[in-house]
């Protein structure tokens, strides 16, 4: 285990095209017009934890973090806010889509910038960050709505906040009697494992609410020795662990790749939960496989893995119509690229055209 602190490890992340080009990780070269557009839309941050794998040519890591010229192509159907967060935002930084839970976006910075990010219209843009004080109306709203049982800290990645920046948010939520669980959506355990300090584990494990951490990971290669240690520390602290992954072309869209990822999660004590069909975020067409192929891939996992290790293939219906598990009861194929989804919010069928 290295003695590097997590801020040092964060600073070793590569943040521009020139650095990636020097290492020979850019096919198009540092001066490609398309790559400049990609960088403008979403910052670059290639975490130090991935460097060894990238140097070995691991495509499942490279496609997630190295900008591609294809990001400059924006399909007509792609949206700035693909899952409709803003439609359900009673106050800045707060999304209240389902009655019993809310999202609180405590930062829009991350320890890695994923080239398929669904919230790329805000993520990495420092001017979008809200201070704790600016989130006061959001916390007041949560206190005044007793049907809300869960607060999900997200963003961005809530665990890139320092302990002292995170503390007021935690304390605030812990004071609300009707909140039962606090959930963190984070990539930190695999991309910045040093951040999972004993102090953080102690703080989260000692909360008066049940704490869940939903770990975002997409490739078996992300489970390095350090990330496995980080996950073990969280489990030892009594924190419940589940996962979310995105089904990504060229990363995990083969049966073998997916089985390896899910086994790695399961072995690390993280229950596979969501397997997201990529949202219609701008410039992400090159990550999407046909939905029918995605459903067949997940069907093929039956019998290959314990049921506990098989995630739900999830479509967040574009436009803010809610999340569904993709099954014959919730999805209807209308034509080669057109689907209808049954909204869990209204029961209505919503027609979606894919690029
Ligand atoms: S960690 Fe999450 S929020 Fe951050 S860039 Fe990746 S997908 Fe987007």
CSV table of C-alpha atoms and ligand atoms in Angstrom, one decimal:
chain,number,residue,atom,x,y,z
A,1,UNK,CA,0.0,0.0,0.0
A,2,UNK,CA,1.5,3.4,-1.0
A,3,UNK,CA,1.7,6.1,1.6
A,4,UNK,CA,0.3,8.7,-0.9
A,5,UNK,CA,-2.6,10.7,0.6
A,6,UNK,CA,-5.8,11.0,-1.4
A,7,UNK,CA,-5.4,14.6,-2.4
A,8,UNK,CA,-1.9,13.7,-3.7
A,9,UNK,CA,-3.4,10.8,-5.6
A,10,UNK,CA,-6.2,13.0,-7.0
A,11,UNK,CA,-3.5,15.5,-8.2
A,12,UNK,CA,-1.8,12.7,-10.1
A,13,UNK,CA,-4.8,12.4,-12.4
A,14,UNK,CA,-4.1,13.6,-15.9
A,15,UNK,CA,-6.2,16.5,-16.9
A,16,UNK,CA,-5.4,17.6,-20.5
A,17,UNK,CA,-5.0,16.3,-24.0
A,18,UNK,CA,-1.3,17.1,-24.1
A,19,UNK,CA,-0.6,14.8,-21.1
A,20,UNK,CA,-2.6,12.0,-22.7
A,21,UNK,CA,-0.8,12.5,-26.0
A,22,UNK,CA,2.6,12.4,-24.4
A,23,UNK,CA,1.7,8.9,-23.1
A,24,UNK,CA,0.5,7.8,-26.5
A,25,UNK,CA,-3.1,7.4,-25.3
A,26,UNK,CA,-4.7,9.6,-28.0
A,27,UNK,CA,-5.5,8.0,-31.3
A,28,UNK,CA,-6.4,11.4,-32.9
A,29,UNK,CA,-3.5,13.5,-31.5
A,30,UNK,CA,-3.8,16.4,-29.1
A,31,UNK,CA,-4.8,18.9,-31.7
A,32,UNK,CA,-7.9,17.2,-33.1
A,33,UNK,CA,-10.8,19.7,-33.3
A,34,UNK,CA,-13.2,17.0,-32.1
A,35,UNK,CA,-11.1,16.3,-29.0
A,36,UNK,CA,-11.0,20.0,-28.2
A,37,UNK,CA,-14.8,20.0,-28.4
A,38,UNK,CA,-15.0,16.9,-26.2
A,39,UNK,CA,-12.8,18.5,-23.6
A,40,UNK,CA,-14.9,21.7,-23.6
A,41,UNK,CA,-18.0,19.7,-23.0
A,42,UNK,CA,-16.6,17.7,-20.1
A,43,UNK,CA,-13.2,18.1,-18.4
A,44,UNK,CA,-10.6,15.4,-18.6
A,45,UNK,CA,-9.5,13.5,-15.5
A,46,UNK,CA,-7.8,10.2,-15.9
A,47,UNK,CA,-7.3,8.9,-12.4
A,48,UNK,CA,-3.8,7.7,-11.3
A,49,UNK,CA,-5.4,4.4,-10.3
A,50,UNK,CA,-6.0,3.6,-14.0
A,51,UNK,CA,-2.5,4.6,-15.3
A,52,UNK,CA,-0.9,1.2,-15.1
A,53,UNK,CA,-3.8,-0.5,-16.8
A,54,UNK,CA,-3.9,2.2,-19.5
A,55,UNK,CA,-0.1,1.8,-20.1
A,56,UNK,CA,-0.8,-1.9,-20.6
A,57,UNK,CA,-3.4,-1.0,-23.3
A,58,UNK,CA,-6.5,-2.0,-21.3
A,59,UNK,CA,-9.3,-0.9,-23.6
A,60,UNK,CA,-12.0,-1.4,-20.9
A,61,UNK,CA,-10.4,1.4,-19.0
A,62,UNK,CA,-9.3,3.6,-21.9
A,63,UNK,CA,-12.8,3.9,-23.4
A,64,UNK,CA,-14.2,5.1,-20.1
A,65,UNK,CA,-11.8,8.0,-19.6
A,66,UNK,CA,-9.9,8.9,-22.8
A,67,UNK,CA,-11.8,11.5,-24.9
A,68,UNK,CA,-12.8,10.2,-28.4
A,69,UNK,CA,-13.5,12.2,-31.5
A,70,UNK,CA,-17.0,10.5,-31.6
A,71,UNK,CA,-18.0,12.7,-28.7
A,72,UNK,CA,-18.2,15.6,-31.1
A,73,UNK,CA,-21.2,13.9,-32.8
A,74,UNK,CA,-24.4,14.9,-31.1
A,75,UNK,CA,-27.4,12.9,-32.3
A,76,UNK,CA,-30.7,14.7,-32.7
A,77,UNK,CA,-32.3,12.6,-29.9
A,78,UNK,CA,-29.6,13.3,-27.4
A,79,UNK,CA,-30.5,15.7,-24.6
A,80,UNK,CA,-28.6,18.2,-22.3
A,81,UNK,CA,-30.5,16.8,-19.3
A,82,UNK,CA,-31.4,13.3,-20.4
A,83,UNK,CA,-33.1,12.0,-17.3
A,84,UNK,CA,-35.0,15.2,-16.7
A,85,UNK,CA,-33.4,16.2,-13.3
A,86,UNK,CA,-34.4,19.8,-13.8
A,87,UNK,CA,-38.1,19.0,-14.2
A,88,UNK,CA,-38.1,17.6,-10.6
A,89,UNK,CA,-36.0,20.2,-8.9
A,90,UNK,CA,-37.9,22.3,-6.4
A,91,UNK,CA,-34.6,24.0,-5.3
A,92,UNK,CA,-31.1,24.2,-6.7
A,93,UNK,CA,-29.1,21.1,-6.1
A,94,UNK,CA,-32.2,19.0,-5.2
A,95,UNK,CA,-34.1,16.4,-7.3
A,96,UNK,CA,-37.3,15.0,-6.0
A,97,UNK,CA,-38.6,12.5,-8.6
A,98,UNK,CA,-39.9,9.7,-6.4
A,99,UNK,CA,-42.0,10.4,-3.3
A,100,UNK,CA,-39.7,8.6,-0.8
A,101,UNK,CA,-36.2,9.8,-1.8
A,102,UNK,CA,-34.3,12.8,-3.0
A,103,UNK,CA,-31.0,13.5,-4.7
A,104,UNK,CA,-28.8,16.2,-3.2
A,105,UNK,CA,-25.9,17.3,-5.5
A,106,UNK,CA,-23.2,18.4,-3.1
A,107,UNK,CA,-20.6,18.9,-5.8
A,108,UNK,CA,-20.2,18.6,-9.5
A,109,UNK,CA,-16.6,17.6,-9.3
A,110,UNK,CA,-15.4,14.0,-9.7
A,111,UNK,CA,-12.2,12.0,-9.2
A,112,UNK,CA,-12.6,10.8,-12.8
A,113,UNK,CA,-14.5,12.2,-15.7
A,114,UNK,CA,-16.4,9.4,-17.5
A,115,UNK,CA,-16.7,10.1,-21.2
A,116,UNK,CA,-20.3,8.7,-21.1
A,117,UNK,CA,-21.4,10.9,-18.1
A,118,UNK,CA,-25.2,11.4,-18.1
A,119,UNK,CA,-24.9,14.6,-16.1
A,120,UNK,CA,-22.2,16.2,-18.3
A,121,UNK,CA,-24.2,19.4,-18.7
A,122,UNK,CA,-23.2,20.2,-15.1
A,123,UNK,CA,-20.5,17.8,-14.1
A,124,UNK,CA,-16.9,19.2,-14.1
A,125,UNK,CA,-18.2,22.8,-14.5
A,126,UNK,CA,-17.0,24.4,-11.3
A,127,UNK,CA,-19.4,27.3,-11.6
A,128,UNK,CA,-22.3,24.9,-11.0
A,129,UNK,CA,-21.1,23.8,-7.6
A,130,UNK,CA,-23.3,24.8,-4.7
A,131,UNK,CA,-22.0,25.6,-1.2
A,132,UNK,CA,-23.6,24.1,1.9
A,133,UNK,CA,-25.3,27.5,2.5
A,134,UNK,CA,-26.7,27.5,-1.1
A,135,UNK,CA,-28.2,24.1,-0.3
A,136,UNK,CA,-30.1,25.4,2.7
A,137,UNK,CA,-33.5,25.7,0.9
A,138,UNK,CA,-33.0,22.1,-0.2
A,139,UNK,CA,-32.4,20.8,3.3
A,140,UNK,CA,-35.4,22.9,4.6
A,141,UNK,CA,-37.6,21.3,1.9
A,142,UNK,CA,-36.4,17.8,3.0
A,143,UNK,CA,-37.2,18.6,6.7
A,144,UNK,CA,-40.7,19.8,5.7
A,145,UNK,CA,-41.6,16.7,3.7
A,146,UNK,CA,-41.9,13.7,6.0
A,147,UNK,CA,-42.6,11.3,3.1
A,148,UNK,CA,-38.9,11.6,2.2
A,149,UNK,CA,-37.1,8.6,3.8
A,150,UNK,CA,-33.8,8.7,2.0
A,151,UNK,CA,-31.2,11.3,1.0
A,152,UNK,CA,-28.9,10.3,-1.8
A,153,UNK,CA,-25.7,12.4,-2.0
A,154,UNK,CA,-24.6,12.6,-5.5
A,155,UNK,CA,-23.4,15.1,-8.1
A,156,UNK,CA,-20.6,14.8,-9.3
A,157,UNK,CA,-19.0,12.6,-6.7
A,158,UNK,CA,-19.8,13.5,-3.1
A,159,UNK,CA,-16.7,11.7,-1.8
A,160,UNK,CA,-14.4,14.1,-3.5
A,161,UNK,CA,-15.4,16.6,-0.8
A,162,UNK,CA,-13.0,16.7,2.1
A,163,UNK,CA,-14.2,15.5,5.5
A,164,UNK,CA,-14.7,19.0,6.7
A,165,UNK,CA,-16.8,20.0,3.6
A,166,UNK,CA,-18.8,16.8,3.9
A,167,UNK,CA,-19.5,17.1,7.6
A,168,UNK,CA,-22.2,19.8,7.5
A,169,UNK,CA,-24.2,18.0,4.9
A,170,UNK,CA,-24.1,14.7,6.9
A,171,UNK,CA,-24.9,16.5,10.2
A,172,UNK,CA,-27.8,18.3,8.6
A,173,UNK,CA,-29.4,15.2,7.2
A,174,UNK,CA,-28.7,13.2,10.4
A,175,UNK,CA,-30.8,15.8,12.3
A,176,UNK,CA,-33.9,15.1,10.2
A,177,UNK,CA,-36.0,12.6,12.2
A,178,UNK,CA,-37.9,11.1,9.2
A,179,UNK,CA,-34.8,10.3,7.2
A,180,UNK,CA,-33.9,6.6,7.6
A,181,UNK,CA,-31.1,6.0,5.1
A,182,UNK,CA,-28.3,8.0,3.6
A,183,UNK,CA,-26.9,6.8,0.3
A,184,UNK,CA,-23.8,7.9,-1.5
A,185,UNK,CA,-23.4,7.4,-5.3
A,186,UNK,CA,-19.6,7.3,-5.9
A,187,UNK,CA,-16.8,6.1,-8.1
A,188,UNK,CA,-14.2,6.8,-5.4
A,189,UNK,CA,-13.7,3.2,-4.1
A,190,UNK,CA,-12.2,2.2,-7.5
A,191,UNK,CA,-10.8,5.4,-8.9
A,192,UNK,CA,-9.5,7.1,-5.7
A,193,UNK,CA,-9.3,4.3,-3.1
A,194,UNK,CA,-7.0,6.3,-0.8
A,195,UNK,CA,-10.0,8.6,-0.1
A,196,UNK,CA,-11.6,5.7,1.9
A,197,UNK,CA,-9.7,6.6,5.0
A,198,UNK,CA,-10.2,5.0,8.5
A,199,UNK,CA,-11.6,8.4,9.6
A,200,UNK,CA,-14.2,8.4,6.8
A,201,UNK,CA,-15.2,4.8,7.5
A,202,UNK,CA,-15.6,5.6,11.2
A,203,UNK,CA,-17.7,8.6,10.5
A,204,UNK,CA,-20.1,6.9,8.1
A,205,UNK,CA,-20.2,3.7,10.1
A,206,UNK,CA,-21.1,5.7,13.2
A,207,UNK,CA,-24.0,7.6,11.6
A,208,UNK,CA,-27.3,7.5,13.3
A,209,UNK,CA,-28.8,6.6,9.9
A,210,UNK,CA,-28.1,3.5,7.9
A,211,UNK,CA,-25.5,4.3,5.3
A,212,UNK,CA,-25.5,2.7,1.8
A,213,UNK,CA,-22.7,3.2,-0.7
A,214,UNK,CA,-23.5,2.6,-4.3
A,215,UNK,CA,-20.2,2.0,-6.0
A,216,UNK,CA,-20.0,2.9,-9.7
A,217,UNK,CA,-17.7,0.5,-11.6
A,218,UNK,CA,-17.7,-0.7,-15.2
A,219,UNK,CA,-14.8,-3.1,-15.7
A,220,UNK,CA,-13.2,-5.9,-13.8
A,221,UNK,CA,-9.9,-4.1,-14.3
A,222,UNK,CA,-11.0,-1.4,-11.8
A,223,UNK,CA,-10.7,-3.8,-8.9
A,224,UNK,CA,-7.0,-3.2,-8.1
A,225,UNK,CA,-5.5,-4.3,-4.8
A,226,UNK,CA,-6.0,-0.8,-3.4
A,227,UNK,CA,-9.6,-0.6,-4.4
A,228,UNK,CA,-10.3,-4.0,-2.9
A,229,UNK,CA,-8.8,-2.8,0.4
A,230,UNK,CA,-11.0,0.3,0.3
A,231,UNK,CA,-14.1,-1.8,-0.2
A,232,UNK,CA,-13.1,-4.1,2.6
A,233,UNK,CA,-12.7,-1.1,5.0
A,234,UNK,CA,-16.2,0.1,4.1
A,235,UNK,CA,-17.7,-3.3,4.8
A,236,UNK,CA,-15.8,-3.6,8.1
A,237,UNK,CA,-17.3,-0.3,9.1
A,238,UNK,CA,-20.8,-1.7,8.6
A,239,UNK,CA,-21.6,0.2,5.5
A,240,UNK,CA,-24.0,-1.6,3.0
A,241,UNK,CA,-22.6,-1.8,-0.5
A,242,UNK,CA,-24.3,-2.1,-3.8
A,243,UNK,CA,-23.2,-1.3,-7.3
A,244,UNK,CA,-24.2,0.6,-10.4
A,245,UNK,CA,-22.6,0.0,-13.8
A,246,UNK,CA,-23.3,1.4,-17.2
A,247,UNK,CA,-23.5,-1.1,-20.1
A,248,UNK,CA,-20.9,0.4,-22.5
A,249,UNK,CA,-19.9,-0.6,-26.0
A,250,UNK,CA,-16.3,-1.7,-26.1
A,251,UNK,CA,-16.0,-1.8,-22.2
A,252,UNK,CA,-18.3,-4.4,-20.9
A,253,UNK,CA,-20.8,-5.4,-23.7
A,254,UNK,CA,-19.6,-9.0,-24.0
A,255,UNK,CA,-20.9,-11.9,-21.8
A,256,UNK,CA,-17.3,-12.5,-20.7
A,257,UNK,CA,-16.6,-8.8,-19.8
A,258,UNK,CA,-19.9,-8.5,-17.9
A,259,UNK,CA,-19.4,-11.8,-16.0
A,260,UNK,CA,-15.9,-10.7,-15.0
A,261,UNK,CA,-17.2,-7.3,-13.7
A,262,UNK,CA,-20.1,-8.8,-11.8
A,263,UNK,CA,-17.9,-11.5,-10.3
A,264,UNK,CA,-15.4,-8.9,-9.2
A,265,UNK,CA,-18.1,-6.9,-7.5
A,266,UNK,CA,-19.7,-9.9,-5.9
A,267,UNK,CA,-16.3,-11.2,-4.6
A,268,UNK,CA,-15.6,-7.8,-3.1
A,269,UNK,CA,-18.9,-7.9,-1.2
A,270,UNK,CA,-20.7,-5.4,-3.4
A,271,UNK,CA,-24.1,-6.5,-4.5
A,272,UNK,CA,-24.6,-5.8,-8.3
A,273,UNK,CA,-27.7,-3.7,-8.5
A,274,UNK,CA,-28.1,-1.4,-11.5
A,275,UNK,CA,-26.8,-2.1,-15.0
A,276,UNK,CA,-27.8,1.2,-16.7
A,277,UNK,CA,-28.6,1.3,-20.4
A,278,UNK,CA,-26.7,4.5,-21.4
A,279,UNK,CA,-28.7,7.6,-21.1
A,280,UNK,CA,-29.3,9.9,-24.1
A,281,UNK,CA,-26.6,12.3,-23.0
A,282,UNK,CA,-25.0,14.5,-25.7
A,283,UNK,CA,-22.1,12.9,-27.7
A,284,UNK,CA,-22.5,9.4,-26.2
A,285,UNK,CA,-23.9,7.4,-29.2
A,286,UNK,CA,-20.7,5.5,-29.6
A,287,UNK,CA,-21.3,3.9,-26.2
A,288,UNK,CA,-24.8,2.5,-26.9
A,289,UNK,CA,-25.6,-1.0,-28.2
A,290,UNK,CA,-29.2,-1.7,-29.3
A,291,UNK,CA,-31.5,-2.2,-26.4
A,292,UNK,CA,-32.6,-5.6,-27.7
A,293,UNK,CA,-29.0,-6.8,-27.6
A,294,UNK,CA,-28.6,-5.4,-24.1
A,295,UNK,CA,-31.6,-7.4,-22.9
A,296,UNK,CA,-30.3,-10.5,-24.6
A,297,UNK,CA,-26.9,-10.0,-22.9
A,298,UNK,CA,-28.5,-9.8,-19.4
A,299,UNK,CA,-30.7,-12.8,-20.1
A,300,UNK,CA,-27.5,-14.7,-21.0
A,301,UNK,CA,-26.2,-14.1,-17.5
A,302,UNK,CA,-28.8,-16.5,-16.0
A,303,UNK,CA,-27.0,-19.6,-14.9
A,304,UNK,CA,-23.6,-18.0,-15.3
A,305,UNK,CA,-23.6,-16.2,-11.9
A,306,UNK,CA,-25.5,-16.5,-8.6
A,307,UNK,CA,-28.8,-14.6,-8.8
A,308,UNK,CA,-27.5,-12.2,-6.2
A,309,UNK,CA,-24.8,-11.2,-8.6
A,310,UNK,CA,-27.1,-10.4,-11.5
A,311,UNK,CA,-28.0,-6.7,-11.8
A,312,UNK,CA,-31.2,-5.2,-13.2
A,313,UNK,CA,-30.9,-3.8,-16.7
A,314,UNK,CA,-32.3,-0.3,-16.1
A,315,UNK,CA,-33.6,2.3,-18.5
A,316,UNK,CA,-34.0,5.8,-17.1
A,317,UNK,CA,-36.7,6.9,-19.5
A,318,UNK,CA,-35.5,10.0,-21.3
A,319,UNK,CA,-37.2,13.2,-20.4
A,320,UNK,CA,-37.7,12.4,-16.7
A,321,UNK,CA,-40.3,9.6,-16.9
A,322,UNK,CA,-38.5,7.5,-14.3
A,323,UNK,CA,-36.4,4.3,-14.2
A,324,UNK,CA,-37.6,0.9,-15.2
A,325,UNK,CA,-36.1,-2.5,-15.3
A,326,UNK,CA,-36.1,-3.5,-18.9
A,327,UNK,CA,-38.4,-6.5,-19.4
A,328,UNK,CA,-41.2,-7.4,-21.8
A,329,UNK,CA,-43.7,-5.8,-19.4
A,330,UNK,CA,-42.0,-2.4,-19.4
A,331,UNK,CA,-40.5,-2.1,-22.9
A,332,UNK,CA,-42.0,-2.6,-26.3
A,333,UNK,CA,-40.0,-2.5,-29.5
A,334,UNK,CA,-41.9,-0.4,-32.1
A,335,UNK,CA,-39.3,-0.4,-34.8
A,336,UNK,CA,-35.5,-0.9,-35.2
A,337,UNK,CA,-34.7,2.2,-33.2
A,338,UNK,CA,-38.0,3.1,-31.6
A,339,UNK,CA,-39.2,1.8,-28.2
A,340,UNK,CA,-42.1,2.5,-25.9
A,341,UNK,CA,-41.4,2.4,-22.1
A,342,UNK,CA,-44.0,2.3,-19.4
A,343,UNK,CA,-43.4,5.1,-17.0
A,344,UNK,CA,-43.3,4.0,-13.3
A,345,UNK,CA,-44.4,7.5,-12.4
A,346,UNK,CA,-47.6,7.7,-14.5
A,347,UNK,CA,-48.2,4.3,-16.0
A,348,UNK,CA,-48.2,5.9,-19.4
A,349,UNK,CA,-46.3,4.5,-22.4
A,350,UNK,CA,-43.5,6.9,-23.5
A,351,UNK,CA,-42.1,6.6,-27.0
A,352,UNK,CA,-38.4,7.0,-27.4
A,353,UNK,CA,-36.4,7.2,-30.6
A,354,UNK,CA,-32.7,6.1,-30.3
A,355,UNK,CA,-30.0,7.4,-32.7
B,1,LIG,S1,-18.3,9.8,-11.7
B,1,LIG,FE1,-20.5,9.9,-12.2
B,1,LIG,S2,-21.0,12.1,-12.2
B,1,LIG,FE2,-18.7,11.9,-12.3
B,1,LIG,S3,-18.2,11.9,-14.5
B,1,LIG,FE3,-18.5,9.7,-13.9
B,1,LIG,S4,-20.6,9.3,-14.3
B,1,LIG,FE4,-20.4,11.5,-14.3
